[in-house]
Short mmCIF file of C-alpha atoms and ligand atoms in Angstrom, two decimals:
data_model
loop_
_atom_site.label_atom_id
_atom_site.label_comp_id
_atom_site.label_asym_id
_atom_site.label_seq_id
_atom_site.Cartn_x
_atom_site.Cartn_y
_atom_site.Cartn_z
CA MET A 1239 -28.95 -34.47 -86.74
CA GLN A 1240 -28.10 -34.92 -83.08
CA PHE A 1241 -24.74 -36.20 -81.77
CA ILE A 1242 -26.67 -37.97 -79.01
CA ASP A 1243 -30.45 -37.88 -79.43
CA LEU A 1244 -31.83 -37.69 -75.89
CA LYS A 1245 -35.23 -36.43 -77.01
CA LYS A 1246 -35.99 -39.63 -78.91
CA GLN A 1247 -35.37 -41.66 -75.76
CA TYR A 1248 -37.53 -39.29 -73.71
CA GLN A 1249 -40.47 -39.73 -76.10
CA LEU A 1250 -40.28 -43.50 -75.51
CA ILE A 1251 -40.21 -43.34 -71.70
CA LYS A 1252 -42.04 -40.08 -71.06
CA ASP A 1253 -44.98 -41.58 -69.11
CA ASP A 1254 -42.70 -43.62 -66.88
CA VAL A 1255 -40.35 -40.70 -66.19
CA LEU A 1256 -43.21 -38.32 -65.40
CA ASN A 1257 -44.76 -40.93 -63.11
CA GLU A 1258 -41.46 -41.30 -61.22
CA ILE A 1259 -41.03 -37.52 -60.97
CA ASN A 1260 -44.61 -37.07 -59.76
CA GLN A 1261 -44.08 -39.68 -57.07
CA VAL A 1262 -41.04 -37.77 -55.80
CA LEU A 1263 -42.89 -34.43 -55.91
CA ASP A 1264 -45.84 -35.91 -54.03
CA SER A 1265 -43.59 -37.54 -51.43
CA GLY A 1266 -41.99 -34.28 -50.27
CA GLN A 1267 -38.71 -36.25 -49.78
CA TYR A 1268 -36.47 -34.27 -52.10
CA ILE A 1269 -33.12 -35.08 -50.49
CA LEU A 1270 -32.15 -38.76 -50.07
CA GLY A 1271 -35.79 -39.83 -50.35
CA ASP A 1272 -36.80 -43.47 -50.85
CA LYS A 1273 -35.98 -43.46 -54.58
CA VAL A 1274 -32.26 -43.10 -53.81
CA PRO A 1275 -31.83 -46.35 -51.82
CA GLU A 1276 -34.21 -48.08 -54.26
CA LEU A 1277 -31.95 -47.07 -57.16
CA GLU A 1278 -28.78 -47.94 -55.23
CA LYS A 1279 -30.12 -51.42 -54.58
CA GLN A 1280 -30.93 -51.87 -58.26
CA LEU A 1281 -27.57 -50.61 -59.50
CA ALA A 1282 -25.71 -52.80 -57.00
CA SER A 1283 -27.68 -55.80 -58.18
CA TYR A 1284 -27.13 -54.92 -61.86
CA THR A 1285 -23.36 -54.57 -61.47
CA GLY A 1286 -22.85 -57.31 -58.91
CA ALA A 1287 -21.07 -54.88 -56.55
CA LYS A 1288 -22.05 -55.30 -52.90
CA HIS A 1289 -22.63 -51.58 -52.27
CA CYS A 1290 -23.76 -48.66 -54.41
CA ILE A 1291 -23.75 -45.09 -53.12
CA GLY A 1292 -25.65 -42.55 -55.24
CA VAL A 1293 -23.79 -39.25 -55.49
CA CYS A 1294 -24.08 -35.83 -57.11
CA ASP A 1295 -21.87 -36.41 -60.17
CA GLY A 1296 -19.02 -38.49 -61.57
CA THR A 1297 -16.40 -35.89 -60.71
CA LYS A 1298 -17.26 -35.75 -57.00
CA ALA A 1299 -17.54 -39.56 -57.08
CA LEU A 1300 -13.80 -39.63 -57.87
CA LEU A 1301 -13.07 -37.05 -55.16
CA MET A 1302 -15.06 -39.03 -52.59
CA ALA A 1303 -13.38 -42.30 -53.59
CA LEU A 1304 -9.94 -40.77 -52.92
CA MET A 1305 -11.18 -39.35 -49.59
CA ALA A 1306 -12.68 -42.70 -48.55
CA LEU A 1307 -9.31 -44.39 -49.17
CA ASP A 1308 -7.63 -41.67 -47.06
CA ILE A 1309 -5.24 -40.77 -49.88
CA LYS A 1310 -3.69 -37.44 -48.98
CA ALA A 1311 -1.49 -34.53 -50.01
CA GLY A 1312 1.96 -35.78 -50.93
CA ASP A 1313 0.71 -39.21 -52.04
CA GLU A 1314 0.71 -40.27 -55.68
CA VAL A 1315 -1.94 -41.90 -57.85
CA ILE A 1316 -1.44 -43.32 -61.32
CA VAL A 1317 -3.77 -42.18 -64.09
CA PRO A 1318 -3.79 -42.68 -67.86
CA ALA A 1319 -2.50 -39.64 -69.77
CA PHE A 1320 -5.41 -39.96 -72.21
CA THR A 1321 -8.72 -39.34 -70.39
CA PHE A 1322 -11.17 -36.68 -69.25
CA ILE A 1323 -9.64 -34.13 -66.89
CA ALA A 1324 -11.63 -35.18 -63.80
CA THR A 1325 -9.78 -38.51 -63.54
CA ALA A 1326 -6.69 -36.57 -62.46
CA SER A 1327 -7.97 -33.18 -61.27
CA MET A 1328 -9.79 -34.52 -58.22
CA ALA A 1329 -6.53 -36.03 -56.99
CA ALA A 1330 -4.73 -32.73 -57.61
CA LEU A 1331 -7.44 -30.87 -55.69
CA LEU A 1332 -6.54 -32.97 -52.63
CA GLY A 1333 -2.84 -32.23 -53.07
CA ILE A 1334 -2.24 -35.74 -54.44
CA THR A 1335 0.20 -35.96 -57.35
CA PRO A 1336 -1.23 -37.54 -60.51
CA VAL A 1337 1.40 -39.65 -62.26
CA PHE A 1338 0.67 -40.14 -65.95
CA VAL A 1339 1.04 -43.50 -67.67
CA ASP A 1340 0.59 -44.14 -71.39
CA VAL A 1341 -2.36 -45.98 -72.90
CA ASP A 1342 -2.61 -49.08 -75.03
CA GLU A 1343 -2.23 -48.57 -78.78
CA LYS A 1344 -5.50 -50.40 -79.57
CA THR A 1345 -7.95 -49.93 -76.68
CA TYR A 1346 -6.72 -46.44 -75.59
CA ASN A 1347 -7.01 -47.69 -72.00
CA LEU A 1348 -4.21 -47.68 -69.40
CA ASP A 1349 -1.41 -49.97 -70.61
CA PRO A 1350 -0.66 -52.49 -67.82
CA ALA A 1351 2.80 -53.15 -69.32
CA LYS A 1352 3.81 -49.55 -68.54
CA LEU A 1353 2.32 -49.46 -65.07
CA GLU A 1354 5.01 -50.89 -62.83
CA ALA A 1355 7.68 -48.39 -63.93
CA ALA A 1356 5.50 -45.57 -62.57
CA ILE A 1357 4.99 -47.03 -59.08
CA THR A 1358 7.00 -45.37 -56.27
CA SER A 1359 6.97 -45.58 -52.47
CA LYS A 1360 4.40 -42.73 -52.53
CA THR A 1361 1.93 -44.46 -54.86
CA LYS A 1362 -1.40 -45.23 -53.15
CA ALA A 1363 -3.78 -46.06 -55.99
CA ILE A 1364 -4.21 -46.69 -59.69
CA ILE A 1365 -7.16 -45.02 -61.45
CA PRO A 1366 -7.76 -46.84 -64.75
CA VAL A 1367 -10.46 -45.37 -66.98
CA SER A 1368 -12.79 -47.61 -68.97
CA LEU A 1369 -12.74 -45.26 -71.92
CA TYR A 1370 -15.41 -45.01 -74.62
CA GLY A 1371 -17.41 -47.76 -72.88
CA GLN A 1372 -14.84 -50.57 -72.74
CA CYS A 1373 -13.20 -51.83 -69.53
CA ALA A 1374 -9.47 -51.53 -69.00
CA ASP A 1375 -7.53 -54.78 -68.50
CA PHE A 1376 -8.45 -55.23 -64.85
CA ASP A 1377 -6.98 -58.70 -64.29
CA ALA A 1378 -3.54 -57.39 -65.23
CA ILE A 1379 -3.98 -54.09 -63.36
CA ASN A 1380 -5.41 -55.71 -60.20
CA ALA A 1381 -2.53 -58.20 -60.11
CA ILE A 1382 0.07 -55.41 -60.20
CA ALA A 1383 -1.93 -53.43 -57.60
CA ALA A 1384 -2.07 -56.46 -55.27
CA LYS A 1385 1.67 -57.01 -55.60
CA HIS A 1386 2.36 -53.41 -54.53
CA ASN A 1387 -0.54 -53.17 -52.05
CA LEU A 1388 -2.33 -50.42 -53.98
CA ALA A 1389 -6.03 -49.62 -54.29
CA VAL A 1390 -7.65 -49.59 -57.74
CA ILE A 1391 -10.37 -47.06 -58.59
CA GLU A 1392 -12.17 -47.71 -61.87
CA ASP A 1393 -13.30 -44.46 -63.49
CA GLY A 1394 -16.35 -46.08 -65.05
CA ALA A 1395 -18.04 -42.83 -66.11
CA GLN A 1396 -18.30 -44.15 -69.68
CA SER A 1397 -18.59 -47.88 -69.05
CA PHE A 1398 -21.61 -48.56 -66.84
CA GLY A 1399 -23.24 -51.58 -68.51
CA ALA A 1400 -20.06 -52.95 -70.10
CA THR A 1401 -18.67 -56.37 -69.21
CA TYR A 1402 -15.13 -57.64 -68.65
CA LYS A 1403 -14.73 -61.44 -68.89
CA GLY A 1404 -18.40 -61.82 -68.04
CA ARG A 1405 -18.34 -59.46 -65.05
CA GLN A 1406 -19.88 -56.00 -65.03
CA SER A 1407 -17.92 -52.76 -65.09
CA CYS A 1408 -18.05 -51.05 -61.67
CA SER A 1409 -17.70 -54.37 -59.80
CA LEU A 1410 -14.08 -55.13 -60.67
CA THR A 1411 -11.94 -53.03 -58.32
CA THR A 1412 -11.56 -51.63 -54.77
CA ILE A 1413 -13.88 -48.77 -55.70
CA ALA A 1414 -15.55 -47.82 -58.99
CA THR A 1415 -17.19 -44.55 -59.91
CA THR A 1416 -19.65 -43.66 -62.64
CA SER A 1417 -21.47 -40.61 -63.99
CA PHE A 1418 -25.10 -40.09 -64.96
CA PHE A 1419 -24.40 -36.91 -66.94
CA PRO A 1420 -27.23 -36.84 -69.53
CA SER A 1421 -25.06 -37.98 -72.46
CA LYS A 1422 -23.46 -40.97 -70.68
CA PRO A 1423 -24.78 -44.45 -71.52
CA LEU A 1424 -27.00 -44.28 -68.41
CA GLY A 1425 -27.80 -40.61 -68.00
CA CYS A 1426 -30.26 -38.65 -65.85
CA TYR A 1427 -31.77 -35.20 -66.48
CA GLY A 1428 -29.13 -33.20 -64.67
CA ASP A 1429 -26.03 -34.21 -62.76
CA GLY A 1430 -25.71 -37.54 -61.02
CA GLY A 1431 -23.25 -40.30 -60.28
CA ALA A 1432 -22.60 -43.41 -58.24
CA ILE A 1433 -19.80 -45.14 -56.37
CA PHE A 1434 -19.49 -48.93 -56.06
CA THR A 1435 -17.49 -51.12 -53.69
CA ASN A 1436 -17.52 -54.60 -52.20
CA ASN A 1437 -15.85 -53.32 -49.01
CA ASP A 1438 -18.26 -52.66 -46.09
CA GLU A 1439 -15.95 -50.21 -44.33
CA ILE A 1440 -15.34 -48.14 -47.47
CA ALA A 1441 -19.09 -48.10 -48.17
CA THR A 1442 -19.80 -46.75 -44.68
CA ARG A 1443 -17.14 -44.07 -45.06
CA LEU A 1444 -18.54 -43.06 -48.44
CA LYS A 1445 -22.01 -42.64 -46.93
CA TRP A 1446 -20.52 -40.39 -44.25
CA ILE A 1447 -18.46 -38.40 -46.77
CA ARG A 1448 -21.61 -37.86 -48.88
CA ILE A 1449 -23.18 -35.91 -45.98
CA HIS A 1450 -20.29 -33.83 -44.62
CA GLY A 1451 -18.59 -36.74 -42.91
CA GLN A 1452 -21.51 -37.24 -40.51
CA ASP A 1453 -21.70 -40.61 -38.77
CA LYS A 1454 -24.50 -39.27 -36.54
CA ARG A 1455 -26.50 -36.10 -37.01
CA TYR A 1456 -24.19 -33.08 -36.57
CA HIS A 1457 -21.34 -35.34 -35.46
CA HIS A 1458 -18.51 -35.35 -38.00
CA ALA A 1459 -16.32 -38.44 -37.90
CA THR A 1460 -14.38 -37.66 -41.07
CA LEU A 1461 -14.00 -34.83 -43.58
CA GLY A 1462 -16.83 -34.82 -46.07
CA ILE A 1463 -18.70 -32.82 -48.69
CA ASN A 1464 -22.27 -32.39 -49.89
CA GLY A 1465 -22.16 -35.21 -52.40
CA ARG A 1466 -25.76 -36.39 -52.52
CA LEU A 1467 -27.74 -37.66 -55.50
CA ASP A 1468 -31.07 -35.80 -55.95
CA THR A 1469 -34.17 -37.90 -55.31
CA LEU A 1470 -35.66 -36.56 -58.57
CA GLN A 1471 -32.66 -37.81 -60.55
CA ALA A 1472 -32.90 -41.18 -58.81
CA GLY A 1473 -36.51 -41.37 -60.03
CA VAL A 1474 -35.45 -40.56 -63.59
CA LEU A 1475 -32.74 -43.23 -63.40
CA LEU A 1476 -35.21 -45.86 -62.13
CA ALA A 1477 -37.30 -45.24 -65.26
CA LYS A 1478 -34.22 -45.34 -67.49
CA MET A 1479 -32.96 -48.58 -65.93
CA ARG A 1480 -36.12 -50.32 -67.19
CA ILE A 1481 -34.93 -49.85 -70.78
CA PHE A 1482 -31.18 -49.79 -70.16
CA PRO A 1483 -30.41 -53.48 -70.91
CA GLU A 1484 -32.26 -53.13 -74.24
CA GLU A 1485 -30.39 -49.89 -74.98
CA VAL A 1486 -27.05 -51.59 -74.36
CA LYS A 1487 -27.98 -54.09 -77.10
CA LEU A 1488 -29.10 -51.31 -79.46
CA ARG A 1489 -25.82 -49.42 -78.90
CA GLU A 1490 -23.88 -52.55 -79.75
CA LYS A 1491 -25.95 -53.05 -82.90
CA VAL A 1492 -25.26 -49.49 -84.06
CA ALA A 1493 -21.53 -49.87 -83.36
CA VAL A 1494 -21.28 -53.24 -85.14
CA ARG A 1495 -23.01 -51.74 -88.17
CA TYR A 1496 -20.63 -48.76 -88.16
CA ASN A 1497 -17.71 -51.22 -87.99
CA GLN A 1498 -19.00 -53.18 -90.99
CA LEU A 1499 -19.75 -50.12 -93.10
CA LEU A 1500 -16.37 -48.55 -92.31
CA SER A 1501 -14.29 -51.73 -92.60
CA ASP A 1502 -12.91 -50.70 -96.01
CA ALA A 1503 -12.45 -47.02 -95.13
CA ASN A 1504 -9.13 -45.32 -94.51
CA CYS A 1505 -9.46 -45.15 -90.71
CA VAL A 1506 -9.13 -47.26 -87.56
CA THR A 1507 -12.48 -48.38 -86.13
CA PRO A 1508 -12.94 -49.15 -82.40
CA TYR A 1509 -11.03 -52.22 -81.21
CA LEU A 1510 -12.75 -54.48 -78.71
CA ALA A 1511 -10.35 -56.52 -76.56
CA ALA A 1512 -11.08 -60.25 -76.16
CA GLY A 1513 -13.43 -60.85 -73.23
CA ASN A 1514 -14.91 -57.33 -73.38
CA THR A 1515 -18.28 -55.97 -74.34
CA SER A 1516 -18.62 -52.21 -74.79
CA VAL A 1517 -21.49 -49.80 -74.17
CA TYR A 1518 -19.98 -47.48 -76.79
CA ALA A 1519 -20.29 -44.28 -74.79
CA GLN A 1520 -18.51 -42.94 -77.87
CA TYR A 1521 -18.03 -44.37 -81.33
CA THR A 1522 -14.53 -43.13 -82.02
CA LEU A 1523 -12.39 -43.36 -85.14
CA LEU A 1524 -8.69 -42.75 -85.57
CA VAL A 1525 -8.03 -40.78 -88.76
CA ASN A 1526 -5.05 -38.98 -90.22
CA ASP A 1527 -6.65 -35.64 -91.07
CA ARG A 1528 -8.93 -35.32 -88.04
CA ASP A 1529 -9.51 -31.58 -88.26
CA GLY A 1530 -10.22 -31.78 -91.99
CA LEU A 1531 -12.76 -34.56 -91.47
CA ILE A 1532 -14.53 -32.65 -88.69
CA LYS A 1533 -14.82 -29.57 -90.89
CA PHE A 1534 -16.17 -31.62 -93.78
CA LEU A 1535 -18.70 -33.49 -91.61
CA ASN A 1536 -19.89 -30.31 -89.92
CA GLU A 1537 -20.34 -28.60 -93.30
CA ASN A 1538 -22.53 -31.55 -94.25
CA GLY A 1539 -24.68 -31.23 -91.13
CA ILE A 1540 -23.06 -34.07 -89.18
CA PRO A 1541 -22.07 -33.26 -85.60
CA THR A 1542 -18.80 -34.65 -84.20
CA ALA A 1543 -16.86 -34.50 -80.95
CA VAL A 1544 -13.25 -35.02 -79.90
CA HIS A 1545 -12.69 -37.00 -76.72
CA TYR A 1546 -10.05 -35.67 -75.93
CA PRO A 1547 -7.87 -33.31 -77.95
CA ILE A 1548 -5.14 -32.68 -75.34
CA PRO A 1549 -3.53 -35.41 -73.22
CA LEU A 1550 -3.36 -34.61 -69.49
CA HIS A 1551 0.39 -33.97 -69.34
CA LYS A 1552 -0.03 -31.17 -71.92
CA GLN A 1553 -2.77 -29.43 -69.95
CA PRO A 1554 -1.65 -26.14 -68.36
CA ILE A 1555 -2.67 -27.37 -64.90
CA PHE A 1556 -0.54 -30.52 -65.21
CA THR A 1557 2.59 -29.62 -67.18
CA HIS A 1558 4.50 -29.42 -63.85
CA ASN A 1559 3.51 -33.05 -63.19
CA TYR A 1560 5.15 -34.21 -66.41
CA HIS A 1561 8.72 -35.44 -66.16
CA GLY A 1562 9.48 -36.52 -69.70
CA GLN A 1563 8.15 -40.09 -69.54
CA ASP A 1564 7.11 -41.62 -72.86
CA LEU A 1565 3.43 -40.80 -73.43
CA SER A 1566 3.63 -40.97 -77.20
CA VAL A 1567 0.58 -43.18 -77.71
CA SER A 1568 -1.59 -40.72 -75.75
CA GLU A 1569 -0.20 -37.86 -77.81
CA LYS A 1570 -0.80 -39.64 -81.11
CA VAL A 1571 -4.32 -40.72 -80.19
CA ALA A 1572 -5.31 -37.26 -78.90
CA ALA A 1573 -4.29 -35.81 -82.25
CA LYS A 1574 -6.24 -38.30 -84.36
CA VAL A 1575 -9.47 -39.35 -82.63
CA VAL A 1576 -12.92 -38.18 -83.65
CA SER A 1577 -16.28 -39.44 -82.42
CA LEU A 1578 -19.31 -39.91 -84.67
CA PRO A 1579 -22.99 -39.58 -83.63
CA MET A 1580 -23.80 -42.53 -81.38
CA HIS A 1581 -26.96 -43.40 -79.45
CA PRO A 1582 -29.36 -46.36 -79.24
CA TYR A 1583 -31.88 -44.78 -81.62
CA LEU A 1584 -29.58 -43.88 -84.53
CA ASP A 1585 -31.53 -45.14 -87.57
CA GLU A 1586 -29.89 -46.89 -90.50
CA GLU A 1587 -30.67 -44.15 -92.99
CA THR A 1588 -28.93 -41.52 -90.85
CA GLN A 1589 -26.04 -43.87 -90.20
CA ASP A 1590 -25.65 -44.55 -93.93
CA LYS A 1591 -25.45 -40.82 -94.58
CA ILE A 1592 -22.81 -40.37 -91.86
CA VAL A 1593 -20.70 -43.23 -93.22
CA ALA A 1594 -21.01 -42.09 -96.84
CA THR A 1595 -19.88 -38.59 -95.86
CA VAL A 1596 -16.95 -39.92 -93.81
CA LYS A 1597 -15.85 -42.08 -96.74
CA GLN A 1598 -16.24 -39.22 -99.20
CA PHE A 1599 -13.57 -37.34 -97.21
CA ILE A 1600 -11.15 -40.05 -96.03
CA GLY A 1601 -11.61 -42.55 -98.84
C1 PLP B 177 -17.98 -37.73 -67.67
C2 PLP B 177 -16.74 -38.19 -67.06
C3 PLP B 177 -16.38 -37.84 -65.73
C4 PLP B 177 -17.12 -36.82 -64.93
O1 PLP B 177 -18.47 -37.06 -64.70
P1 PLP B 177 -19.46 -35.85 -64.35
O2 PLP B 177 -20.71 -36.53 -63.92
O3 PLP B 177 -19.63 -35.03 -65.58
O4 PLP B 177 -18.85 -35.06 -63.24
C5 PLP B 177 -15.23 -38.40 -65.21
N1 PLP B 177 -14.46 -39.24 -65.92
C6 PLP B 177 -14.76 -39.57 -67.18
C7 PLP B 177 -13.86 -40.55 -67.90
C8 PLP B 177 -15.89 -39.05 -67.80
O5 PLP B 177 -16.17 -39.40 -69.07
#
C-alpha cells in the first residue's frame, strides 16, 4: 500500500505527460521556455490571482516573497507554531525574527484571535499556512493586517485548489506561495513551486528576484537568487492541470468517506470550517495514543505520516525565538496527529481495510 500513490496517476496521464516532455526536449528551451509562461497563465486563471510566477520550489517561493516585500534583518513576521519548518526558516535565513502564534483548536490553522497580541512595531508580515489543504481564516487575518498595515503571505503549499468563501486559495492575500513537490495536491516530477499576487509591482520584483535580481540582462536592480521553475516541470504540470479539477473532487470523495467510516471511532476527524473546501493534502486524525496507532498500522502494512511531530518553538533552531507565550494547542496537536493514506485513487477496498485496522486499535 502506498501513502500517496503517484504511479497510479502517472499510468492515467502517461501519454499526455510524455507528449509535454517531448515537446520541451524538442524545443531546446530548457530554462524559462514557453511552457513556463503558458503554465503561469493557466494557474493565474485557475486561482483568480492577477499574476503567477513559476519558481523552483515552495521553500524558495517563501524566501522570494519576503525579499519582494523588502522585509529585512531585524524585522519580525508572525507564523503559526504548528507548520512545516520552511514557513519560518526562510524568514530566519534573512535575519528576520519569526514570532510564533498558536493555532485554532479545530482547523489547526493560525488562530486570528491570538494574532494581535503578537504584533509589535517591528512586525512586517503575517504568514498564515493553509494546513492540510484548508485555508486559514483570511477575512479575519486580512482585517487585522490592514489595521496594522502588514502584508499577508499565504503559505499555500498544501492548499492549491482549495476554496475560501468561494474564492481560490493563493488569491486571497498580498502574496501567496505554493509547492509542486510530487506529493502535494498538484505535484510535478521533481521540485517546483509558484508565487501569486494581484500587485503589479510585487510581480515585477518577483520576476527580477527569480533571475538574480536582473531587470535587464546583467543589470541587477535588486538582490535575487536562481529561483526558476524548470521548463520540463512546467510541461508536467500542464498535463496534470488537465485532470486536477477532477482530482480535487476525488480527494474530497475519499475524505468524506473516511469521515463517515470513522464517525463512530475514538478519534477526531478533520474539521472543515464553514465556507471552506479542502484539497486534503493530508487526511489527518487526532488520536490519544498516536505512536501506538502508527506502530499497529505499520505492522499491518499501512503506511502513515506525522505532519508535524514538533512545533516550531521546540525546534533546536528556534528555541531562542520562544519567549514563553502560550502555544499549548500547537503542542497538543503535534503530539496527537497522524495522517492516513490519502490520494485521489484510493479505492474503497483499501480504504475499508485502513479504517478497520484503525478502529481495531483505537476502538
Ligand atoms: C511542502 C511545504 C513547503 C515547502 O515546499 P517545497 O516545494 O518542498 O520546498 C512549505 N510550506 C509548507 C506548509 C509545506 O507543506
